[in-house]
Tab-separated table of C-alpha atoms in Angstrom:
chain	number	residue	atom	x	y	z
A	8	MET	CA	-12.604	-11.863	-22.658
A	9	LYS	CA	-10.021	-11.710	-19.865
A	10	PRO	CA	-7.510	-8.854	-19.499
A	11	LEU	CA	-4.731	-11.449	-19.695
A	12	GLU	CA	-5.896	-12.581	-23.135
A	13	VAL	CA	-5.686	-9.004	-24.417
A	14	ILE	CA	-2.179	-8.757	-23.046
A	15	HIS	CA	-1.268	-12.090	-24.589
A	16	SER	CA	-2.623	-11.072	-27.988
A	17	SER	CA	-0.462	-7.916	-27.823
A	18	MET	CA	2.784	-9.924	-27.748
A	19	GLU	CA	5.351	-8.629	-30.253
A	20	LYS	CA	3.196	-5.540	-30.811
A	21	ARG	CA	3.567	-1.945	-29.676
A	22	VAL	CA	1.833	-1.113	-26.385
A	23	LEU	CA	1.481	1.974	-24.243
A	24	VAL	CA	1.907	1.499	-20.506
A	25	GLU	CA	0.835	4.282	-18.151
A	26	LEU	CA	2.367	4.191	-14.662
A	27	LYS	CA	1.690	6.104	-11.470
A	28	GLY	CA	3.634	9.342	-11.073
A	29	GLY	CA	3.178	10.662	-14.617
A	30	ARG	CA	5.332	8.023	-16.320
A	31	GLU	CA	4.537	6.377	-19.615
A	32	TYR	CA	6.368	3.682	-21.558
A	33	ARG	CA	5.822	2.844	-25.204
A	34	GLY	CA	7.472	-0.233	-26.630
A	35	ILE	CA	7.084	-3.704	-28.098
A	36	LEU	CA	5.664	-6.208	-25.617
A	37	GLU	CA	8.083	-9.109	-25.367
A	38	GLY	CA	6.702	-10.857	-22.333
A	39	TYR	CA	4.668	-10.668	-19.145
A	40	ASP	CA	3.968	-12.727	-16.065
A	41	HIS	CA	0.898	-13.577	-14.102
A	42	PRO	CA	-0.593	-12.484	-11.697
A	43	HIS	CA	1.908	-9.632	-11.159
A	44	LEU	CA	1.541	-8.237	-14.689
A	45	ASN	CA	5.256	-7.438	-14.825
A	46	LEU	CA	5.935	-6.584	-18.481
A	47	ILE	CA	8.975	-6.780	-20.769
A	48	LEU	CA	9.144	-3.956	-23.313
A	49	LYS	CA	11.663	-3.774	-26.180
A	50	ASN	CA	12.729	-0.572	-27.950
A	51	ALA	CA	10.910	1.419	-25.326
A	52	GLU	CA	10.514	5.145	-24.932
A	53	GLU	CA	10.025	6.694	-21.510
A	54	TYR	CA	7.858	9.772	-21.085
A	55	VAL	CA	7.620	11.693	-17.825
A	56	ASN	CA	4.729	14.158	-17.626
A	57	GLY	CA	4.298	13.922	-21.397
A	58	GLU	CA	7.945	14.666	-22.172
A	59	LYS	CA	10.225	12.081	-23.750
A	60	LYS	CA	13.100	11.297	-21.381
A	61	ARG	CA	14.943	8.190	-22.565
A	62	GLU	CA	15.063	5.405	-25.057
A	63	ILE	CA	15.562	2.036	-23.372
A	64	GLU	CA	16.473	-1.058	-25.370
A	65	LYS	CA	14.821	-3.437	-22.970
A	66	VAL	CA	12.944	-2.794	-19.764
A	67	ILE	CA	11.041	-4.855	-17.196
A	68	VAL	CA	8.224	-2.766	-15.781
A	69	ARG	CA	6.856	-3.947	-12.406
A	70	GLY	CA	3.158	-4.544	-12.621
A	71	ASP	CA	2.095	-2.881	-9.407
A	72	ASN	CA	2.900	0.616	-10.679
A	73	ILE	CA	0.762	0.200	-13.787
A	74	ILE	CA	-2.445	2.226	-14.177
A	75	TYR	CA	-3.329	0.957	-17.638
A	76	ILE	CA	-1.973	-0.940	-20.629
A	77	SER	CA	-3.187	-0.010	-24.086
A	78	PRO	CA	-2.513	-2.387	-26.971
B	22	MET	CA	9.519	-14.798	-22.466
B	23	LYS	CA	8.979	-14.183	-18.754
B	24	PRO	CA	10.312	-11.104	-16.923
B	25	LEU	CA	12.180	-13.457	-14.583
B	26	GLU	CA	14.100	-14.973	-17.490
B	27	VAL	CA	15.278	-11.533	-18.565
B	28	ILE	CA	16.422	-10.860	-15.023
B	29	HIS	CA	18.155	-14.224	-14.868
B	30	SER	CA	19.964	-13.630	-18.161
B	31	SER	CA	21.225	-10.294	-16.764
B	32	MET	CA	23.194	-12.008	-13.968
B	33	GLU	CA	26.769	-10.704	-13.697
B	34	LYS	CA	25.879	-7.878	-16.088
B	35	ARG	CA	25.285	-4.177	-15.531
B	36	VAL	CA	21.642	-3.222	-14.928
B	37	LEU	CA	19.799	0.002	-14.246
B	38	VAL	CA	17.150	-0.115	-11.516
B	39	GLU	CA	14.688	2.761	-11.215
B	40	LEU	CA	12.940	3.095	-7.844
B	41	LYS	CA	10.069	5.204	-6.603
B	42	GLY	CA	11.018	8.616	-5.244
B	43	GLY	CA	13.502	9.588	-7.959
B	44	ARG	CA	16.147	6.998	-7.050
B	45	GLU	CA	18.173	5.025	-9.520
B	46	TYR	CA	20.810	2.338	-8.995
B	47	ARG	CA	23.293	1.144	-11.586
B	48	GLY	CA	25.383	-1.890	-10.834
B	49	ILE	CA	26.240	-5.488	-11.614
B	50	LEU	CA	23.399	-7.882	-10.864
B	51	GLU	CA	24.682	-10.545	-8.484
B	52	GLY	CA	21.431	-12.132	-7.439
B	53	TYR	CA	17.674	-11.845	-7.070
B	54	ASP	CA	14.814	-13.686	-5.444
B	55	HIS	CA	11.334	-14.624	-6.488
B	56	PRO	CA	8.551	-13.443	-6.270
B	57	HIS	CA	9.743	-10.360	-4.342
B	58	LEU	CA	12.279	-9.316	-6.991
B	59	ASN	CA	14.724	-8.205	-4.312
B	60	LEU	CA	18.004	-7.616	-6.159
B	61	ILE	CA	21.704	-7.757	-5.215
B	62	LEU	CA	23.815	-5.158	-7.013
B	63	LYS	CA	27.624	-5.014	-6.882
B	64	ASN	CA	29.722	-1.890	-7.540
B	65	ALA	CA	26.560	0.153	-7.547
B	66	GLU	CA	26.062	3.854	-8.074
B	67	GLU	CA	23.105	5.636	-6.487
B	68	TYR	CA	21.455	8.551	-8.275
B	69	VAL	CA	18.800	10.707	-6.650
B	70	ASN	CA	16.860	12.925	-9.054
B	71	GLY	CA	19.508	12.324	-11.711
B	72	GLU	CA	22.424	13.313	-9.477
B	73	LYS	CA	25.054	10.802	-8.390
B	74	LYS	CA	24.995	10.470	-4.596
B	75	ARG	CA	27.033	7.446	-3.532
B	76	GLU	CA	29.016	4.478	-4.643
B	77	ILE	CA	27.974	1.315	-2.814
B	78	GLU	CA	30.072	-1.836	-2.976
B	79	LYS	CA	27.122	-4.147	-2.471
B	80	VAL	CA	23.472	-3.379	-2.002
B	81	ILE	CA	20.247	-5.366	-1.632
B	82	VAL	CA	17.402	-3.405	-3.175
B	83	ARG	CA	13.901	-4.392	-1.979
B	84	GLY	CA	11.727	-5.328	-4.896
B	85	ASP	CA	8.601	-3.476	-3.922
B	86	ASN	CA	10.163	-0.064	-4.487
B	87	ILE	CA	11.216	-0.928	-8.053
B	88	ILE	CA	9.524	0.781	-11.023
B	89	TYR	CA	11.629	-0.851	-13.711
B	90	ILE	CA	14.776	-2.876	-14.307
B	91	SER	CA	16.702	-2.356	-17.506
B	92	PRO	CA	19.355	-4.898	-18.474
C	15	MET	CA	-26.482	-9.153	-5.365
C	16	LYS	CA	-22.676	-9.310	-5.614
C	17	PRO	CA	-20.552	-6.488	-7.098
C	18	LEU	CA	-19.172	-9.028	-9.592
C	19	GLU	CA	-22.666	-9.751	-10.922
C	20	VAL	CA	-23.213	-6.055	-11.595
C	21	ILE	CA	-19.908	-5.927	-13.439
C	22	HIS	CA	-20.819	-9.047	-15.391
C	23	SER	CA	-24.205	-7.641	-16.385
C	24	SER	CA	-22.430	-4.505	-17.683
C	25	MET	CA	-20.511	-6.462	-20.326
C	26	GLU	CA	-20.706	-4.846	-23.771
C	27	LYS	CA	-22.219	-1.740	-22.182
C	28	ARG	CA	-20.809	1.707	-21.464
C	29	VAL	CA	-19.282	2.107	-17.983
C	30	LEU	CA	-17.606	4.915	-16.111
C	31	VAL	CA	-14.483	3.992	-14.150
C	32	GLU	CA	-13.113	6.461	-11.605
C	33	LEU	CA	-9.457	5.964	-10.611
C	34	LYS	CA	-7.251	7.466	-7.935
C	35	GLY	CA	-5.443	10.663	-8.926
C	36	GLY	CA	-8.349	12.384	-10.668
C	37	ARG	CA	-8.538	10.006	-13.636
C	38	GLU	CA	-11.724	8.757	-15.209
C	39	TYR	CA	-12.304	6.340	-18.077
C	40	ARG	CA	-15.520	5.938	-20.003
C	41	GLY	CA	-15.842	3.071	-22.439
C	42	ILE	CA	-17.516	-0.200	-23.337
C	43	LEU	CA	-16.717	-3.009	-20.909
C	44	GLU	CA	-15.247	-5.884	-22.875
C	45	GLY	CA	-13.934	-7.992	-20.057
C	46	TYR	CA	-12.738	-8.213	-16.473
C	47	ASP	CA	-10.989	-10.633	-14.177
C	48	HIS	CA	-11.504	-11.739	-10.635
C	49	PRO	CA	-10.483	-10.974	-7.879
C	50	HIS	CA	-8.238	-8.188	-9.249
C	51	LEU	CA	-11.076	-6.372	-11.055
C	52	ASN	CA	-8.764	-5.519	-13.946
C	53	LEU	CA	-11.081	-4.224	-16.698
C	54	ILE	CA	-10.954	-4.112	-20.500
C	55	LEU	CA	-12.560	-1.000	-21.983
C	56	LYS	CA	-13.167	-0.430	-25.713
C	57	ASN	CA	-13.590	2.969	-27.382
C	58	ALA	CA	-12.529	4.600	-24.158
C	59	GLU	CA	-12.169	8.254	-23.275
C	60	GLU	CA	-9.697	9.369	-20.633
C	61	TYR	CA	-10.466	12.340	-18.418
C	62	VAL	CA	-7.932	13.859	-16.040
C	63	ASN	CA	-9.394	16.245	-13.460
C	64	GLY	CA	-12.594	16.442	-15.501
C	65	GLU	CA	-10.834	17.344	-18.751
C	66	LYS	CA	-10.844	14.991	-21.736
C	67	LYS	CA	-7.265	13.955	-22.548
C	68	ARG	CA	-7.280	11.033	-24.989
C	69	GLU	CA	-9.368	8.574	-26.872
C	70	ILE	CA	-8.052	5.034	-26.501
C	71	GLU	CA	-9.290	2.222	-28.716
C	72	LYS	CA	-8.669	-0.459	-26.129
C	73	VAL	CA	-7.324	-0.227	-22.609
C	74	ILE	CA	-6.728	-2.597	-19.705
C	75	VAL	CA	-7.231	-0.729	-16.449
C	76	ARG	CA	-5.593	-2.323	-13.378
C	77	GLY	CA	-8.148	-2.946	-10.696
C	78	ASP	CA	-6.196	-1.697	-7.725
C	79	ASN	CA	-6.364	1.936	-8.860
C	80	ILE	CA	-10.145	1.876	-9.168
C	81	ILE	CA	-12.293	3.891	-6.748
C	82	TYR	CA	-15.623	3.046	-8.338
C	83	ILE	CA	-17.237	1.544	-11.414
C	84	SER	CA	-20.596	2.868	-12.565
C	85	PRO	CA	-22.603	0.858	-15.098
D	1	MET	CA	23.259	-15.820	-4.875
D	2	LYS	CA	20.039	-14.936	-3.056
D	3	PRO	CA	19.479	-11.598	-1.268
D	4	LEU	CA	18.816	-13.573	1.911
D	5	GLU	CA	22.261	-15.176	1.765
D	6	VAL	CA	23.877	-11.733	1.598
D	7	ILE	CA	21.846	-10.683	4.605
D	8	HIS	CA	22.773	-13.862	6.433
D	9	SER	CA	26.462	-13.407	5.724
D	10	SER	CA	26.238	-9.872	7.166
D	11	MET	CA	25.277	-11.157	10.619
D	12	GLU	CA	27.321	-9.548	13.404
D	13	LYS	CA	28.659	-7.024	10.878
D	14	ARG	CA	27.915	-3.348	10.340
D	15	VAL	CA	25.172	-2.653	7.776
D	16	LEU	CA	23.518	0.454	6.385
D	17	VAL	CA	19.731	0.341	6.053
D	18	GLU	CA	17.990	3.012	3.984
D	19	LEU	CA	14.274	3.496	4.694
D	20	LYS	CA	11.537	5.450	2.987
D	21	GLY	CA	11.121	9.033	4.162
D	22	GLY	CA	14.804	9.968	4.257
D	23	ARG	CA	15.726	7.718	7.187
D	24	GLU	CA	18.906	5.700	7.462
D	25	TYR	CA	20.107	3.314	10.151
D	26	ARG	CA	23.664	2.101	10.595
D	27	GLY	CA	24.345	-0.660	13.049
D	28	ILE	CA	25.455	-4.235	13.661
D	29	LEU	CA	23.050	-6.786	12.224
D	30	GLU	CA	21.961	-9.115	15.031
D	31	GLY	CA	19.089	-10.877	13.343
D	32	TYR	CA	16.435	-10.878	10.640
D	33	ASP	CA	13.354	-12.797	9.668
D	34	HIS	CA	11.983	-14.115	6.439
D	35	PRO	CA	10.073	-13.165	4.293
D	36	HIS	CA	9.371	-9.833	6.019
D	37	LEU	CA	13.031	-8.804	6.224
D	38	ASN	CA	12.496	-7.260	9.652
D	39	LEU	CA	16.003	-6.570	10.963
D	40	ILE	CA	17.590	-6.314	14.416
D	41	LEU	CA	20.360	-3.718	14.622
D	42	LYS	CA	22.651	-3.230	17.622
D	43	ASN	CA	24.534	-0.005	18.453
D	44	ALA	CA	22.579	1.754	15.763
D	45	GLU	CA	22.720	5.330	14.601
D	46	GLU	CA	19.656	6.997	13.090
D	47	TYR	CA	20.050	9.588	10.341
D	48	VAL	CA	17.156	11.656	9.033
D	49	ASN	CA	17.844	13.484	5.773
D	50	GLY	CA	21.545	12.862	6.233
D	51	GLU	CA	21.674	14.281	9.754
D	52	LYS	CA	22.451	12.111	12.788
D	53	LYS	CA	19.456	12.121	15.149
D	54	ARG	CA	19.869	9.391	17.757
D	55	GLU	CA	21.936	6.498	18.952
D	56	ILE	CA	19.801	3.448	19.669
D	57	GLU	CA	21.204	0.473	21.570
D	58	LYS	CA	18.926	-2.033	19.881
D	59	VAL	CA	16.287	-1.534	17.264
D	60	ILE	CA	13.935	-3.745	15.245
D	61	VAL	CA	13.366	-2.181	11.841
D	62	ARG	CA	10.227	-3.347	10.010
D	63	GLY	CA	11.109	-4.720	6.623
D	64	ASP	CA	8.402	-3.062	4.584
D	65	ASN	CA	9.873	0.406	4.989
D	66	ILE	CA	13.307	-0.661	3.710
D	67	ILE	CA	14.564	0.624	0.356
D	68	TYR	CA	17.961	-1.047	0.508
D	69	ILE	CA	20.359	-2.843	2.812
D	70	SER	CA	24.059	-2.433	2.250
D	71	PRO	CA	26.470	-4.809	4.003
E	2	MET	CA	-21.664	-8.766	16.393
E	3	LYS	CA	-19.471	-8.834	13.296
E	4	PRO	CA	-19.024	-5.831	10.970
E	5	LEU	CA	-20.302	-8.019	8.119
E	6	GLU	CA	-23.598	-8.606	9.942
E	7	VAL	CA	-24.125	-4.866	10.253
E	8	ILE	CA	-23.458	-4.483	6.547
E	9	HIS	CA	-25.813	-7.342	5.766
E	10	SER	CA	-28.596	-5.864	7.880
E	11	SER	CA	-28.194	-2.572	5.970
E	12	MET	CA	-29.183	-4.162	2.660
E	13	GLU	CA	-31.823	-2.139	0.797
E	14	LYS	CA	-31.272	0.720	3.238
E	15	ARG	CA	-29.528	4.074	2.881
E	16	VAL	CA	-25.851	4.063	3.934
E	17	LEU	CA	-23.094	6.637	4.041
E	18	VAL	CA	-19.688	5.509	2.766
E	19	GLU	CA	-16.657	7.664	3.502
E	20	LEU	CA	-13.636	7.095	1.239
E	21	LYS	CA	-10.042	8.281	1.339
E	22	GLY	CA	-9.374	11.577	-0.418
E	23	GLY	CA	-12.394	13.481	0.899
E	24	ARG	CA	-15.022	11.489	-1.007
E	25	GLU	CA	-18.357	10.406	0.365
E	26	TYR	CA	-21.146	8.349	-1.175
E	27	ARG	CA	-24.695	8.151	0.081
E	28	GLY	CA	-27.023	5.609	-1.449
E	29	ILE	CA	-29.069	2.468	-0.992
E	30	LEU	CA	-26.943	-0.622	-0.336
E	31	GLU	CA	-27.788	-3.211	-2.967
E	32	GLY	CA	-24.964	-5.646	-2.409
E	33	TYR	CA	-21.459	-6.293	-1.102
E	34	ASP	CA	-18.795	-8.950	-1.224
E	35	HIS	CA	-16.496	-10.481	1.319
E	36	PRO	CA	-13.663	-10.039	2.290
E	37	HIS	CA	-13.048	-7.087	-0.066
E	38	LEU	CA	-16.082	-5.098	1.159
E	39	ASN	CA	-16.781	-3.873	-2.359
E	40	LEU	CA	-20.235	-2.290	-2.180
E	41	ILE	CA	-23.079	-1.706	-4.660
E	42	LEU	CA	-24.980	1.537	-4.062
E	43	LYS	CA	-28.169	2.553	-5.867
E	44	ASN	CA	-29.430	6.142	-6.296
E	45	ALA	CA	-26.119	7.365	-4.963
E	46	GLU	CA	-24.896	10.893	-4.388
E	47	GLU	CA	-21.206	11.689	-4.549
E	48	TYR	CA	-19.718	14.368	-2.308
E	49	VAL	CA	-16.148	15.605	-2.660
E	50	ASN	CA	-14.873	17.633	0.294
E	51	GLY	CA	-18.446	18.044	1.524
E	52	GLU	CA	-19.778	19.354	-1.799
E	53	LYS	CA	-22.271	17.386	-3.868
E	54	LYS	CA	-20.741	16.493	-7.234
E	55	ARG	CA	-22.899	13.911	-9.001
E	56	GLU	CA	-25.877	11.667	-8.781
E	57	ILE	CA	-25.067	8.125	-9.860
E	58	GLU	CA	-27.806	5.595	-10.538
E	59	LYS	CA	-25.660	2.621	-9.614
E	60	VAL	CA	-22.077	2.441	-8.450
E	61	ILE	CA	-19.674	-0.259	-7.296
E	62	VAL	CA	-17.315	1.187	-4.713
E	63	ARG	CA	-14.067	-0.741	-4.205
E	64	GLY	CA	-13.647	-1.725	-0.597
E	65	ASP	CA	-10.029	-0.813	-0.160
E	66	ASN	CA	-10.692	2.931	-0.408
E	67	ILE	CA	-13.307	2.865	2.318
E	68	ILE	CA	-12.637	4.540	5.675
E	69	TYR	CA	-16.011	3.851	7.199
E	70	ILE	CA	-19.540	2.717	6.398
E	71	SER	CA	-22.416	4.126	8.388
E	72	PRO	CA	-25.839	2.425	8.178
F	30	MET	CA	18.198	-14.165	16.797
F	31	LYS	CA	14.775	-13.388	15.352
F	32	PRO	CA	13.078	-9.965	15.644
F	33	LEU	CA	10.162	-11.705	17.343
F	34	GLU	CA	12.419	-13.018	20.102
F	35	VAL	CA	13.620	-9.490	20.842
F	36	ILE	CA	10.025	-8.349	21.020
F	37	HIS	CA	9.139	-11.258	23.273
F	38	SER	CA	12.040	-10.560	25.612
F	39	SER	CA	10.811	-6.941	25.903
F	40	MET	CA	7.519	-7.983	27.495
F	41	GLU	CA	6.677	-5.973	30.606
F	42	LYS	CA	9.518	-3.579	29.753
F	43	ARG	CA	9.520	-0.041	28.386
F	44	VAL	CA	9.788	0.191	24.579
F	45	LEU	CA	9.869	3.020	22.069
F	46	VAL	CA	7.740	2.554	18.955
F	47	GLU	CA	8.278	4.872	15.998
F	48	LEU	CA	5.376	5.095	13.516
F	49	LYS	CA	5.012	6.659	10.088
F	50	GLY	CA	3.874	10.276	10.079
F	51	GLY	CA	6.155	11.537	12.862
F	52	ARG	CA	4.434	9.637	15.685
F	53	GLU	CA	6.187	7.929	18.557
F	54	TYR	CA	4.839	5.896	21.444
F	55	ARG	CA	6.718	5.029	24.609
F	56	GLY	CA	5.194	2.561	27.008
F	57	ILE	CA	5.380	-0.834	28.679
F	58	LEU	CA	4.939	-3.701	26.237
F	59	GLU	CA	2.051	-5.838	27.440
F	60	GLY	CA	1.522	-7.982	24.380
F	61	TYR	CA	1.924	-8.451	20.649
F	62	ASP	CA	0.719	-10.706	17.887
F	63	HIS	CA	2.344	-12.414	14.973
F	64	PRO	CA	2.807	-11.821	12.043
F	65	HIS	CA	1.068	-8.417	12.177
F	66	LEU	CA	3.242	-7.074	15.002
F	67	ASN	CA	0.272	-5.290	16.556
F	68	LEU	CA	1.475	-4.190	19.986
F	69	ILE	CA	-0.191	-3.499	23.347
F	70	LEU	CA	1.432	-0.665	25.303
F	71	LYS	CA	0.554	0.280	28.879
F	72	ASN	CA	1.149	3.694	30.463
F	73	ALA	CA	2.028	5.047	27.047
F	74	GLU	CA	3.059	8.519	25.990
F	75	GLU	CA	2.328	9.770	22.496
F	76	TYR	CA	4.729	12.130	20.764
F	77	VAL	CA	3.947	13.820	17.449
F	78	ASN	CA	6.942	15.408	15.724
F	79	GLY	CA	8.913	15.154	18.942
F	80	GLU	CA	6.274	16.885	21.073
F	81	LYS	CA	4.378	15.062	23.819
F	82	LYS	CA	0.663	15.011	23.008
F	83	ARG	CA	-1.124	12.570	25.289
F	84	GLU	CA	-0.788	9.994	27.974
F	85	ILE	CA	-2.728	6.826	27.147
F	86	GLU	CA	-3.363	4.187	29.777
F	87	LYS	CA	-3.535	1.348	27.284
F	88	VAL	CA	-3.153	1.391	23.533
F	89	ILE	CA	-3.109	-1.185	20.726
F	90	VAL	CA	-0.803	0.028	17.977
F	91	ARG	CA	-1.381	-1.563	14.552
F	92	GLY	CA	1.787	-3.157	13.282
F	93	ASP	CA	1.673	-1.915	9.718
F	94	ASN	CA	2.338	1.701	10.694
F	95	ILE	CA	5.480	0.816	12.645
F	96	ILE	CA	8.898	1.903	11.381
F	97	TYR	CA	10.891	0.541	14.283
F	98	ILE	CA	10.593	-0.834	17.797
F	99	SER	CA	13.367	-0.177	20.268
F	100	PRO	CA	13.488	-2.189	23.491
G	3	MET	CA	-1.767	-11.021	26.259
G	4	LYS	CA	-2.787	-10.675	22.622
G	5	PRO	CA	-4.050	-7.407	21.078
G	6	LEU	CA	-7.239	-9.230	20.116
G	7	GLU	CA	-7.965	-10.099	23.754
G	8	VAL	CA	-7.726	-6.429	24.700
G	9	ILE	CA	-10.130	-5.577	21.904
G	10	HIS	CA	-12.471	-8.339	22.977
G	11	SER	CA	-12.449	-7.183	26.604
G	12	SER	CA	-13.381	-3.672	25.377
G	13	MET	CA	-16.713	-4.855	23.955
G	14	GLU	CA	-19.627	-2.643	25.007
G	15	LYS	CA	-17.151	-0.105	26.375
G	16	ARG	CA	-16.029	3.285	25.088
G	17	VAL	CA	-12.908	3.200	22.887
G	18	LEU	CA	-10.875	5.788	21.037
G	19	VAL	CA	-9.804	4.870	17.505
G	20	GLU	CA	-7.142	6.963	15.790
G	21	LEU	CA	-7.042	6.713	11.982
G	22	LYS	CA	-4.602	7.928	9.356
G	23	GLY	CA	-5.240	11.425	8.039
G	24	GLY	CA	-5.950	13.119	11.369
G	25	ARG	CA	-9.259	11.330	12.052
G	26	GLU	CA	-10.388	10.036	15.396
G	27	TYR	CA	-13.516	8.158	16.425
G	28	ARG	CA	-14.806	7.747	19.956
G	29	GLY	CA	-17.667	5.382	20.565
G	30	ILE	CA	-18.879	2.177	22.169
G	31	LEU	CA	-17.315	-0.934	20.649
G	32	GLU	CA	-20.097	-3.183	19.440
G	33	GLY	CA	-18.103	-5.636	17.393
G	34	TYR	CA	-14.941	-6.396	15.430
G	35	ASP	CA	-13.597	-8.984	13.043
G	36	HIS	CA	-10.329	-10.795	12.695
G	37	PRO	CA	-7.752	-10.425	11.145
G	38	HIS	CA	-8.910	-7.196	9.464
G	39	LEU	CA	-9.715	-5.427	12.759
G	40	ASN	CA	-12.756	-3.775	11.215
G	41	LEU	CA	-14.656	-2.273	14.144
G	42	ILE	CA	-18.302	-1.430	14.865
G	43	LEU	CA	-18.750	1.694	16.990
G	44	LYS	CA	-22.069	2.879	18.442
G	45	ASN	CA	-22.885	6.475	19.456
G	46	ALA	CA	-19.651	7.575	17.833
G	47	GLU	CA	-18.130	11.009	17.557
G	48	GLU	CA	-15.865	11.881	14.661
G	49	TYR	CA	-12.968	14.281	15.144
G	50	VAL	CA	-10.877	15.603	12.259
G	51	ASN	CA	-7.619	17.273	13.285
G	52	GLY	CA	-8.895	17.486	16.864
G	53	GLU	CA	-12.181	19.163	15.945
G	54	LYS	CA	-15.513	17.432	16.416
G	55	LYS	CA	-17.239	16.982	13.058
G	56	ARG	CA	-20.169	14.601	13.388
G	57	GLU	CA	-22.072	12.314	15.647
G	58	ILE	CA	-22.707	8.952	14.025
G	59	GLU	CA	-25.179	6.494	15.504
G	60	LYS	CA	-23.384	3.446	14.148
G	61	VAL	CA	-20.227	3.179	12.091
G	62	ILE	CA	-18.070	0.387	10.700
G	63	VAL	CA	-14.452	1.540	10.612
G	64	ARG	CA	-12.180	-0.396	8.229
G	65	GLY	CA	-9.230	-1.816	10.067
G	66	ASP	CA	-6.525	-0.898	7.608
G	67	ASN	CA	-6.832	2.826	8.294
G	68	ILE	CA	-6.361	2.390	12.029
G	69	ILE	CA	-3.210	3.644	13.733
G	70	TYR	CA	-4.220	2.715	17.255
G	71	ILE	CA	-7.150	1.648	19.398
G	72	SER	CA	-7.310	2.745	23.004
G	73	PRO	CA	-9.777	1.044	25.371
């Protein structure tokens, strides 16, 4: 299985995205691109160092800050 | 949906751009390029660590400092 | 022997993945891509600075944060 | 509009260039290249953490340190 | 002589690999790839800031964290 | 005008090269390459945080550490 | 003159290689590659923050950590 297939099969589902610098986004995966792994999240929540900071209706997260994506 | 389409559909609308190092820009998206994701913002406000620092009539933000873009 | 062959022969086996910033993931390798070395881990455990933080059913770890992979 | 067009239309005009590490350059844009966005500034002033440090007759700023360019 | 030839001639021999962040691995070189310089080490010892931390039977070290390799 | 032309026209002249990490080199530009912007300086002086550290007869400065070059 | 020519003409001669993170290597240049600028040094001495740490018979220094090379 390829990482991209896992991402593709997570479309329209809730994912957790951990970024560098203690940031985490949880939201519904609405899209992605390849090979950058930029992601579109809908109804997202932003956590900084484990604390909830914002709710964001739609957000494009740049792939190169991502540590991991969990479907 | 591709991240680029979301960016394209945000043209002439207000976006929030979060950069590394605690910087945030809010302004009207006037342009972008691909694949760098450099952005042009008009009537922008710069926030550093949550505090408003400057108003900038027009600004080109380099894509590689961007963490996320929120339409 | 090529590093990729070692990764390939670790498929469906438990691996330890050490990332920058004191993070470590242990889980079953379900997939990878080339040349990015993005990995899919199943039944993963996340350690931060040697302390267990989370169990994650499935996780895609971006290759560019990896320091080493141990089969 | 493309970011490069904004840069091009700023030729021979005063621009503000914000770099990583608290540095800022203000000067007349005399040239640039693509895709690196290296810039030539004339009659430039260097600010570090908001404080004026030097006047520099001509300076080539490497593009990969740039956070934003403001015409 | 090319660096790659030195690496090739170190196959099946003990090497010392110094990484960023005060890490060092000593082990038998079982493989490498080009141009990434990812390495496979067997019977490896991990040192962090000069202190021995672990023994690792097999480890793939990503090339981009390497400072130097000593045969 | 292109940044490279300014560099070319500085050949055999004194330039100031500011690097990341508070380093500065002043010397006569003897050569450069493209697109890396590696530079050769002759009769160079090294400054660290504004203090003169060494005189170096000839030095090749890697381009990717450069913040700016001033002819 | 190109930086690579200076490196080539330093073959079999003593060079000083300054790396990021306060490291310095002095040794006889036995080889290099292009465009990475990985270097082979023989009879090398390692200095960390100006203090001599080790003697290393042969060492391959990865080019991307190099700040400057002085023949």
